[in-house]
PDB file of C-alpha atoms and ligand atoms in Angstrom:
ATOM      1  CA  UNK M   1      21.299  40.909  14.150  1.00  0.00           C
ATOM      2  CA  UNK M   2      21.925  37.168  15.153  1.00  0.00           C
ATOM      3  CA  UNK M   3      24.915  35.661  14.093  1.00  0.00           C
ATOM      4  CA  UNK M   4      24.379  32.563  15.608  1.00  0.00           C
ATOM      5  CA  UNK M   5      25.351  30.166  12.526  1.00  0.00           C
ATOM      6  CA  UNK M   6      28.529  31.796  12.146  1.00  0.00           C
ATOM      7  CA  UNK M   7      31.975  30.421  13.239  1.00  0.00           C
ATOM      8  CA  UNK M   8      35.048  32.972  13.139  1.00  0.00           C
ATOM      9  CA  UNK M   9      38.398  31.640  14.603  1.00  0.00           C
ATOM     10  CA  UNK M  10      39.029  32.988  17.995  1.00  0.00           C
ATOM     11  CA  UNK M  11      41.030  35.933  17.370  1.00  0.00           C
ATOM     12  CA  UNK M  12      38.327  38.048  15.115  1.00  0.00           C
ATOM     13  CA  UNK M  13      35.815  40.223  17.555  1.00  0.00           C
ATOM     14  CA  UNK M  14      32.113  40.026  15.232  1.00  0.00           C
ATOM     15  CA  UNK M  15      30.524  43.159  15.394  1.00  0.00           C
ATOM     16  CA  UNK M  16      26.548  41.556  13.109  1.00  0.00           C
ATOM     17  CA  UNK M  17      24.533  44.537  11.523  1.00  0.00           C
ATOM     18  CA  UNK M  18      21.870  43.928   9.483  1.00  0.00           C
ATOM     19  CA  UNK M  19      22.877  47.960   7.412  1.00  0.00           C
ATOM     20  CA  UNK M  20      25.130  50.145   7.995  1.00  0.00           C
ATOM     21  CA  UNK M  21      25.483  52.569   5.154  1.00  0.00           C
ATOM     22  CA  UNK M  22      29.883  51.190   4.964  1.00  0.00           C
ATOM     23  CA  UNK M  23      30.954  49.194   6.868  1.00  0.00           C
ATOM     24  CA  UNK M  24      34.393  51.052   6.115  1.00  0.00           C
ATOM     25  CA  UNK M  25      33.580  53.618   7.427  1.00  0.00           C
ATOM     26  CA  UNK M  26      31.713  52.328  10.732  1.00  0.00           C
ATOM     27  CA  UNK M  27      35.799  50.119  10.871  1.00  0.00           C
ATOM     28  CA  UNK M  28      37.282  53.612  10.745  1.00  0.00           C
ATOM     29  CA  UNK M  29      35.276  54.714  12.950  1.00  0.00           C
ATOM     30  CA  UNK M  30      35.569  52.435  16.728  1.00  0.00           C
ATOM     31  CA  UNK M  31      39.872  51.766  15.034  1.00  0.00           C
ATOM     32  CA  UNK M  32      39.713  55.253  15.834  1.00  0.00           C
ATOM     33  CA  UNK M  33      37.506  54.768  19.573  1.00  0.00           C
ATOM     34  CA  UNK M  34      39.985  51.997  19.846  1.00  0.00           C
ATOM     35  CA  UNK M  35      38.813  48.758  18.851  1.00  0.00           C
ATOM     36  CA  UNK M  36      41.309  45.549  19.068  1.00  0.00           C
ATOM     37  CA  UNK M  37      43.073  44.451  15.656  1.00  0.00           C
ATOM     38  CA  UNK M  38      40.693  41.327  13.983  1.00  0.00           C
ATOM     39  CA  UNK M  39      37.533  43.263  14.954  1.00  0.00           C
ATOM     40  CA  UNK M  40      35.024  42.277  12.044  1.00  0.00           C
ATOM     41  CA  UNK M  41      32.466  44.520  10.973  1.00  0.00           C
ATOM     42  CA  UNK M  42      30.237  43.253   8.706  1.00  0.00           C
ATOM     43  CA  UNK M  43      27.010  43.461   7.788  1.00  0.00           C
ATOM     44  CA  UNK M  44      24.222  41.764   4.726  1.00  0.00           C
ATOM     45  CA  UNK M  45      23.226  45.856   3.558  1.00  0.00           C
ATOM     46  CA  UNK M  46      25.718  49.236   2.878  1.00  0.00           C
ATOM     47  CA  UNK M  47      23.113  51.954   1.945  1.00  0.00           C
ATOM     48  CA  UNK M  48      26.374  54.299   1.415  1.00  0.00           C
ATOM     49  CA  UNK M  49      29.177  50.974   0.434  1.00  0.00           C
ATOM     50  CA  UNK M  50      32.635  52.474  -1.601  1.00  0.00           C
ATOM     51  CA  UNK M  51      34.212  51.104  -4.621  1.00  0.00           C
ATOM     52  CA  UNK M  52      38.243  53.304  -5.045  1.00  0.00           C
ATOM     53  CA  UNK M  53      39.008  56.071  -6.461  1.00  0.00           C
ATOM     54  CA  UNK M  54      35.645  57.321  -5.243  1.00  0.00           C
ATOM     55  CA  UNK M  55      33.366  54.741  -6.771  1.00  0.00           C
ATOM     56  CA  UNK M  56      30.185  53.499  -5.259  1.00  0.00           C
ATOM     57  CA  UNK M  57      30.532  49.208  -4.249  1.00  0.00           C
ATOM     58  CA  UNK M  58      25.650  49.217  -4.473  1.00  0.00           C
ATOM     59  CA  UNK M  59      25.264  46.779  -1.753  1.00  0.00           C
ATOM     60  CA  UNK M  60      22.081  45.047  -2.476  1.00  0.00           C
ATOM     61  CA  UNK M  61      21.267  42.235   0.479  1.00  0.00           C
ATOM     62  CA  UNK M  62      22.789  38.415  -0.783  1.00  0.00           C
ATOM     63  CA  UNK M  63      26.357  40.215  -0.996  1.00  0.00           C
ATOM     64  CA  UNK M  64      29.024  39.756   1.019  1.00  0.00           C
ATOM     65  CA  UNK M  65      30.966  43.118   3.124  1.00  0.00           C
ATOM     66  CA  UNK M  66      33.286  42.961   5.428  1.00  0.00           C
ATOM     67  CA  UNK M  67      35.754  45.383   6.956  1.00  0.00           C
ATOM     68  CA  UNK M  68      38.557  44.231   9.379  1.00  0.00           C
ATOM     69  CA  UNK M  69      40.423  46.433  11.446  1.00  0.00           C
ATOM     70  CA  UNK M  70      44.166  45.474  11.072  1.00  0.00           C
ATOM     71  CA  UNK M  71      46.765  46.798  13.562  1.00  0.00           C
ATOM     72  CA  UNK M  72      49.834  44.958  12.363  1.00  0.00           C
ATOM     73  CA  UNK M  73      52.475  46.832  14.198  1.00  0.00           C
ATOM     74  CA  UNK M  74      53.766  47.613  10.559  1.00  0.00           C
ATOM     75  CA  UNK M  75      55.777  50.391   8.790  1.00  0.00           C
ATOM     76  CA  UNK M  76      52.615  52.402   7.168  1.00  0.00           C
ATOM     77  CA  UNK M  77      54.186  51.853   3.588  1.00  0.00           C
ATOM     78  CA  UNK M  78      53.320  47.357   3.688  1.00  0.00           C
ATOM     79  CA  UNK M  79      49.685  48.271   4.098  1.00  0.00           C
ATOM     80  CA  UNK M  80      49.240  46.980   0.926  1.00  0.00           C
ATOM     81  CA  UNK M  81      50.568  43.815   1.456  1.00  0.00           C
ATOM     82  CA  UNK M  82      47.539  42.768   2.908  1.00  0.00           C
ATOM     83  CA  UNK M  83      45.221  43.240   0.397  1.00  0.00           C
ATOM     84  CA  UNK M  84      47.362  40.515  -1.800  1.00  0.00           C
ATOM     85  CA  UNK M  85      46.407  38.336   1.106  1.00  0.00           C
ATOM     86  CA  UNK M  86      42.861  39.164   1.035  1.00  0.00           C
ATOM     87  CA  UNK M  87      42.342  38.522  -2.076  1.00  0.00           C
ATOM     88  CA  UNK M  88      44.093  34.940  -1.521  1.00  0.00           C
ATOM     89  CA  UNK M  89      43.088  34.725   1.508  1.00  0.00           C
ATOM     90  CA  UNK M  90      39.033  35.097  -0.669  1.00  0.00           C
ATOM     91  CA  UNK M  91      40.433  33.005  -2.928  1.00  0.00           C
ATOM     92  CA  UNK M  92      41.245  30.009  -1.056  1.00  0.00           C
ATOM     93  CA  UNK M  93      38.354  29.758   0.429  1.00  0.00           C
ATOM     94  CA  UNK M  94      36.817  29.727  -2.904  1.00  0.00           C
ATOM     95  CA  UNK M  95      38.958  26.983  -4.409  1.00  0.00           C
ATOM     96  CA  UNK M  96      37.463  24.777  -0.927  1.00  0.00           C
ATOM     97  CA  UNK M  97      33.516  26.484  -0.570  1.00  0.00           C
ATOM     98  CA  UNK M  98      33.498  25.652  -4.671  1.00  0.00           C
ATOM     99  CA  UNK M  99      35.760  23.930  -6.428  1.00  0.00           C
ATOM    100  CA  UNK M 100      36.379  24.264 -10.061  1.00  0.00           C
ATOM    101  CA  UNK M 101      35.445  28.390 -10.588  1.00  0.00           C
ATOM    102  CA  UNK M 102      37.974  29.827 -12.977  1.00  0.00           C
ATOM    103  CA  UNK M 103      39.609  32.294  -9.951  1.00  0.00           C
ATOM    104  CA  UNK M 104      42.534  35.646 -11.424  1.00  0.00           C
ATOM    105  CA  UNK M 105      43.228  38.506 -10.013  1.00  0.00           C
ATOM    106  CA  UNK M 106      44.013  41.842 -11.439  1.00  0.00           C
ATOM    107  CA  UNK M 107      46.252  44.419  -9.892  1.00  0.00           C
ATOM    108  CA  UNK M 108      45.626  45.502  -7.450  1.00  0.00           C
ATOM    109  CA  UNK M 109      43.757  42.924  -5.236  1.00  0.00           C
ATOM    110  CA  UNK M 110      39.869  42.533  -7.329  1.00  0.00           C
ATOM    111  CA  UNK M 111      39.300  38.724  -7.413  1.00  0.00           C
ATOM    112  CA  UNK M 112      38.071  38.016 -11.513  1.00  0.00           C
ATOM    113  CA  UNK M 113      35.689  35.518 -12.137  1.00  0.00           C
ATOM    114  CA  UNK M 114      36.275  33.205 -15.384  1.00  0.00           C
ATOM    115  CA  UNK M 115      37.884  37.406 -16.382  1.00  0.00           C
ATOM    116  CA  UNK M 116      34.997  39.423 -15.274  1.00  0.00           C
ATOM    117  CA  UNK M 117      34.773  41.236 -11.362  1.00  0.00           C
ATOM    118  CA  UNK M 118      33.961  39.147  -8.423  1.00  0.00           C
ATOM    119  CA  UNK M 119      35.146  40.774  -5.380  1.00  0.00           C
ATOM    120  CA  UNK M 120      37.376  44.035  -4.437  1.00  0.00           C
ATOM    121  CA  UNK M 121      39.285  45.591  -2.398  1.00  0.00           C
ATOM    122  CA  UNK M 122      39.483  48.360   0.040  1.00  0.00           C
ATOM    123  CA  UNK M 123      42.806  49.474   1.945  1.00  0.00           C
ATOM    124  CA  UNK M 124      41.938  52.802   4.163  1.00  0.00           C
ATOM    125  CA  UNK M 125      45.359  52.925   6.809  1.00  0.00           C
ATOM    126  CA  UNK M 126      45.933  55.796   9.843  1.00  0.00           C
ATOM    127  CA  UNK M 127      49.435  56.298  10.414  1.00  0.00           C
ATOM    128  CA  UNK M 128      51.228  58.028  12.893  1.00  0.00           C
ATOM    129  CA  UNK M 129      54.395  59.380  10.784  1.00  0.00           C
ATOM    130  CA  UNK M 130      55.885  56.310   9.544  1.00  0.00           C
ATOM    131  CA  UNK M 131      54.480  53.628  11.684  1.00  0.00           C
ATOM    132  CA  UNK M 132      50.748  53.052  10.528  1.00  0.00           C
ATOM    133  CA  UNK M 133      48.098  53.017  13.974  1.00  0.00           C
ATOM    134  CA  UNK M 134      45.438  50.903  12.344  1.00  0.00           C
ATOM    135  CA  UNK M 135      44.441  49.866   8.706  1.00  0.00           C
ATOM    136  CA  UNK M 136      40.239  48.461   7.730  1.00  0.00           C
ATOM    137  CA  UNK M 137      40.417  45.814   5.315  1.00  0.00           C
ATOM    138  CA  UNK M 138      36.743  46.457   2.824  1.00  0.00           C
ATOM    139  CA  UNK M 139      36.132  43.461   1.092  1.00  0.00           C
ATOM    140  CA  UNK M 140      32.835  42.748  -0.848  1.00  0.00           C
ATOM    141  CA  UNK M 141      31.807  40.051  -3.463  1.00  0.00           C
ATOM    142  CA  UNK M 142      28.611  39.284  -5.355  1.00  0.00           C
ATOM    143  CA  UNK M 143      28.144  36.263  -4.225  1.00  0.00           C
ATOM    144  CA  UNK M 144      24.088  36.811  -5.695  1.00  0.00           C
ATOM    145  CA  UNK M 145      23.813  40.169  -7.573  1.00  0.00           C
ATOM    146  CA  UNK M 146      26.140  41.431  -9.536  1.00  0.00           C
ATOM    147  CA  UNK M 147      25.607  44.710 -10.505  1.00  0.00           C
ATOM    148  CA  UNK M 148      25.112  45.926 -13.694  1.00  0.00           C
ATOM    149  CA  UNK M 149      26.648  48.691 -16.390  1.00  0.00           C
ATOM    150  CA  UNK M 150      30.094  48.994 -14.120  1.00  0.00           C
ATOM    151  CA  UNK M 151      33.035  50.234 -16.142  1.00  0.00           C
ATOM    152  CA  UNK M 152      34.952  46.249 -15.939  1.00  0.00           C
ATOM    153  CA  UNK M 153      31.958  43.823 -15.751  1.00  0.00           C
ATOM    154  CA  UNK M 154      31.241  41.759 -12.826  1.00  0.00           C
ATOM    155  CA  UNK M 155      30.227  38.192 -11.809  1.00  0.00           C
ATOM    156  CA  UNK M 156      28.123  36.485  -9.121  1.00  0.00           C
ATOM    157  CA  UNK M 157      29.074  33.820  -7.382  1.00  0.00           C
ATOM    158  CA  UNK M 158      25.101  32.904  -8.011  1.00  0.00           C
ATOM    159  CA  UNK M 159      26.222  31.354 -11.767  1.00  0.00           C
ATOM    160  CA  UNK M 160      28.284  28.942 -11.124  1.00  0.00           C
ATOM    161  CA  UNK M 161      24.742  27.281  -8.496  1.00  0.00           C
ATOM    162  CA  UNK M 162      26.430  25.353  -5.627  1.00  0.00           C
ATOM    163  CA  UNK M 163      23.851  27.316  -3.363  1.00  0.00           C
ATOM    164  CA  UNK M 164      26.821  29.348  -1.217  1.00  0.00           C
ATOM    165  CA  UNK M 165      25.863  31.449   1.460  1.00  0.00           C
ATOM    166  CA  UNK M 166      27.183  34.434   2.584  1.00  0.00           C
ATOM    167  CA  UNK M 167      27.777  32.872   6.238  1.00  0.00           C
ATOM    168  CA  UNK M 168      29.361  30.144   4.718  1.00  0.00           C
ATOM    169  CA  UNK M 169      32.250  31.979   2.941  1.00  0.00           C
ATOM    170  CA  UNK M 170      33.101  34.684   5.267  1.00  0.00           C
ATOM    171  CA  UNK M 171      33.613  32.686   8.350  1.00  0.00           C
ATOM    172  CA  UNK M 172      36.387  30.817   5.279  1.00  0.00           C
ATOM    173  CA  UNK M 173      37.432  33.965   4.671  1.00  0.00           C
ATOM    174  CA  UNK M 174      38.461  35.111   7.981  1.00  0.00           C
ATOM    175  CA  UNK M 175      40.068  31.494   8.851  1.00  0.00           C
ATOM    176  CA  UNK M 176      42.244  31.653   5.422  1.00  0.00           C
ATOM    177  CA  UNK M 177      43.480  35.480   5.684  1.00  0.00           C
ATOM    178  CA  UNK M 178      44.264  34.350   9.001  1.00  0.00           C
ATOM    179  CA  UNK M 179      46.067  31.818   7.560  1.00  0.00           C
ATOM    180  CA  UNK M 180      48.444  34.030   5.743  1.00  0.00           C
ATOM    181  CA  UNK M 181      48.880  36.866   7.530  1.00  0.00           C
ATOM    182  CA  UNK M 182      49.985  34.444  10.160  1.00  0.00           C
ATOM    183  CA  UNK M 183      52.506  33.106   6.583  1.00  0.00           C
ATOM    184  CA  UNK M 184      52.669  37.304   5.837  1.00  0.00           C
ATOM    185  CA  UNK M 185      53.844  38.404   9.907  1.00  0.00           C
ATOM    186  CA  UNK M 186      56.153  34.785   9.886  1.00  0.00           C
ATOM    187  CA  UNK M 187      57.991  34.800   6.203  1.00  0.00           C
ATOM    188  CA  UNK M 188      56.447  38.546   4.726  1.00  0.00           C
ATOM    189  CA  UNK M 189      55.294  39.736   1.538  1.00  0.00           C
ATOM    190  CA  UNK M 190      57.589  37.178  -0.346  1.00  0.00           C
ATOM    191  CA  UNK M 191      55.511  34.277  -0.593  1.00  0.00           C
ATOM    192  CA  UNK M 192      51.690  35.738  -0.728  1.00  0.00           C
ATOM    193  CA  UNK M 193      54.090  37.618  -3.633  1.00  0.00           C
ATOM    194  CA  UNK M 194      54.852  34.443  -5.393  1.00  0.00           C
ATOM    195  CA  UNK M 195      51.387  32.759  -5.745  1.00  0.00           C
ATOM    196  CA  UNK M 196      49.342  35.799  -6.326  1.00  0.00           C
ATOM    197  CA  UNK M 197      51.967  36.440  -9.336  1.00  0.00           C
ATOM    198  CA  UNK M 198      50.817  32.065  -9.605  1.00  0.00           C
ATOM    199  CA  UNK M 199      47.535  33.838 -11.027  1.00  0.00           C
ATOM    200  CA  UNK M 200      47.146  36.877 -11.527  1.00  0.00           C
ATOM    201  CA  UNK M 201      45.373  37.635 -15.018  1.00  0.00           C
ATOM    202  CA  UNK M 202      47.744  39.585 -18.142  1.00  0.00           C
ATOM    203  CA  UNK M 203      51.445  38.522 -17.242  1.00  0.00           C
ATOM    204  CA  UNK M 204      53.165  39.886 -19.753  1.00  0.00           C
ATOM    205  CA  UNK M 205      50.083  40.877 -22.330  1.00  0.00           C
ATOM    206  CA  UNK M 206      49.400  45.181 -22.826  1.00  0.00           C
ATOM    207  CA  UNK M 207      47.538  46.889 -19.957  1.00  0.00           C
ATOM    208  CA  UNK M 208      46.104  50.520 -19.799  1.00  0.00           C
ATOM    209  CA  UNK M 209      46.670  51.552 -16.398  1.00  0.00           C
ATOM    210  CA  UNK M 210      44.648  54.890 -15.544  1.00  0.00           C
ATOM    211  CA  UNK M 211      46.265  56.826 -12.608  1.00  0.00           C
ATOM    212  CA  UNK M 212      44.354  59.947 -10.801  1.00  0.00           C
ATOM    213  CA  UNK M 213      45.800  62.810 -13.830  1.00  0.00           C
ATOM    214  CA  UNK M 214      47.441  59.950 -16.731  1.00  0.00           C
ATOM    215  CA  UNK M 215      46.641  56.486 -18.634  1.00  0.00           C
ATOM    216  CA  UNK M 216      49.849  54.939 -19.508  1.00  0.00           C
ATOM    217  CA  UNK M 217      50.263  51.065 -21.812  1.00  0.00           C
ATOM    218  CA  UNK M 218      53.031  48.793 -22.079  1.00  0.00           C
ATOM    219  CA  UNK M 219      53.593  45.188 -20.035  1.00  0.00           C
ATOM    220  CA  UNK M 220      52.607  43.997 -17.247  1.00  0.00           C
ATOM    221  CA  UNK M 221      56.826  42.502 -16.550  1.00  0.00           C
ATOM    222  CA  UNK M 222      55.869  42.190 -12.885  1.00  0.00           C
ATOM    223  CA  UNK M 223      55.125  42.730  -9.852  1.00  0.00           C
ATOM    224  CA  UNK M 224      57.567  44.053  -7.372  1.00  0.00           C
ATOM    225  CA  UNK M 225      58.999  43.048  -3.686  1.00  0.00           C
ATOM    226  CA  UNK M 226      56.470  45.972  -2.387  1.00  0.00           C
ATOM    227  CA  UNK M 227      53.634  44.861  -4.548  1.00  0.00           C
ATOM    228  CA  UNK M 228      54.244  47.565  -6.760  1.00  0.00           C
ATOM    229  CA  UNK M 229      53.045  46.438 -11.120  1.00  0.00           C
ATOM    230  CA  UNK M 230      55.174  47.015 -12.873  1.00  0.00           C
ATOM    231  CA  UNK M 231      55.262  48.032 -16.593  1.00  0.00           C
ATOM    232  CA  UNK M 232      57.358  47.389 -18.903  1.00  0.00           C
ATOM    233  CA  UNK M 233      58.084  50.585 -21.828  1.00  0.00           C
ATOM    234  CA  UNK M 234      56.233  50.982 -24.244  1.00  0.00           C
ATOM    235  CA  UNK M 235      58.764  51.192 -27.355  1.00  0.00           C
ATOM    236  CA  UNK M 236      61.944  49.608 -26.975  1.00  0.00           C
ATOM    237  CA  UNK M 237      64.826  51.777 -25.563  1.00  0.00           C
ATOM    238  CA  UNK M 238      61.402  53.470 -22.613  1.00  0.00           C
ATOM    239  CA  UNK M 239      61.364  53.139 -19.586  1.00  0.00           C
ATOM    240  CA  UNK M 240      60.394  51.031 -16.970  1.00  0.00           C
ATOM    241  CA  UNK M 241      57.388  52.144 -14.759  1.00  0.00           C
ATOM    242  CA  UNK M 242      56.785  51.044 -11.246  1.00  0.00           C
ATOM    243  CA  UNK M 243      52.824  51.905 -10.270  1.00  0.00           C
ATOM    244  CA  UNK M 244      51.497  51.756  -6.361  1.00  0.00           C
ATOM    245  CA  UNK M 245      48.424  53.123  -7.109  1.00  0.00           C
ATOM    246  CA  UNK M 246      45.722  53.253 -10.665  1.00  0.00           C
ATOM    247  CA  UNK M 247      43.015  50.836 -12.181  1.00  0.00           C
ATOM    248  CA  UNK M 248      44.506  49.098 -14.483  1.00  0.00           C
ATOM    249  CA  UNK M 249      42.568  47.419 -18.173  1.00  0.00           C
ATOM    250  CA  UNK M 250      43.585  44.428 -20.716  1.00  0.00           C
ATOM    251  CA  UNK M 251      44.234  45.037 -23.961  1.00  0.00           C
TER     252      UNK M 251
HETATM  253  C1  BTN C   1      36.814  48.278  -5.029  1.00  0.00           C
HETATM  254  O1  BTN C   1      36.154  49.766  -5.532  1.00  0.00           O
HETATM  255  O2  BTN C   1      37.413  47.224  -6.330  1.00  0.00           O
HETATM  256  C2  BTN C   1      37.133  48.252  -3.765  1.00  0.00           C
HETATM  257  C3  BTN C   1      35.427  47.739  -3.195  1.00  0.00           C
HETATM  258  C4  BTN C   1      35.986  47.132  -1.342  1.00  0.00           C
HETATM  259  C5  BTN C   1      33.689  47.487  -0.912  1.00  0.00           C
HETATM  260  C6  BTN C   1      33.676  46.614   0.182  1.00  0.00           C
HETATM  261  S1  BTN C   1      32.408  45.723   0.485  1.00  0.00           S
HETATM  262  C7  BTN C   1      32.857  45.717   1.769  1.00  0.00           C
HETATM  263  C8  BTN C   1      33.184  47.252   2.489  1.00  0.00           C
HETATM  264  N1  BTN C   1      32.904  48.644   2.243  1.00  0.00           N
HETATM  265  C9  BTN C   1      32.516  49.203   2.074  1.00  0.00           C
HETATM  266  O3  BTN C   1      31.936  50.598   1.958  1.00  0.00           O
HETATM  267  N2  BTN C   1      34.261  48.810   0.592  1.00  0.00           N
HETATM  268  C10 BTN C   1      33.725  48.244   0.779  1.00  0.00           C
END
């Protein structure tokens, strides 16, 4: 497929595809075969797109589907921090391309438009003992269409006009993500945590968190220094919980 109209920062190697099962699966295959840091797999459609928690990510033409191979050389436990950097990078790109959008973040890595899900991030990693060999960061953004009947209502950028193209968003995101990861390499997670919290939906309010085997309720208090959700007790004197994986529902 031609990708002539797209200029990414030189740090990236772009693999542009018309269609693939899942860009994350393709990126993982390439990573295992030794593909370099910042190899970016982009496809116009996916036939087996994957979301978090084993869900499908419906992937018609017109939306953005990309997966980045990263070899950040950090401990495996820090991989999740890059998901927050990606959400911030996407918001920075959208702020520039379509000023005035009411964007917010939902833990861990969703980007909301008007309270509905606009974009999702799926990180998959492979590590040897504690050291991270590589991670694949997958990003899906509803540019032209939003899926119907999702558990969390979905939104698309096209609802707000502006005629933003997938190519323009891809190039902007690649550049903003490079900026945020450079900051992360130099200053750690703290500035990312701070910027993410400033735009997080529902802080201080009641949330329900669905875990693989149970459901918790409490107050969304904070994001901790590792990116875990800090959930205040349901009843006075109860325990504060630190959640590292789960699905959040507001109210
Ligand atoms: C989520 O459930 O919110 C995460 C969605 C991640 C979807 C993207 S689309 C590009 C990449 N390839 C996939 O199969 N999934 C991710």
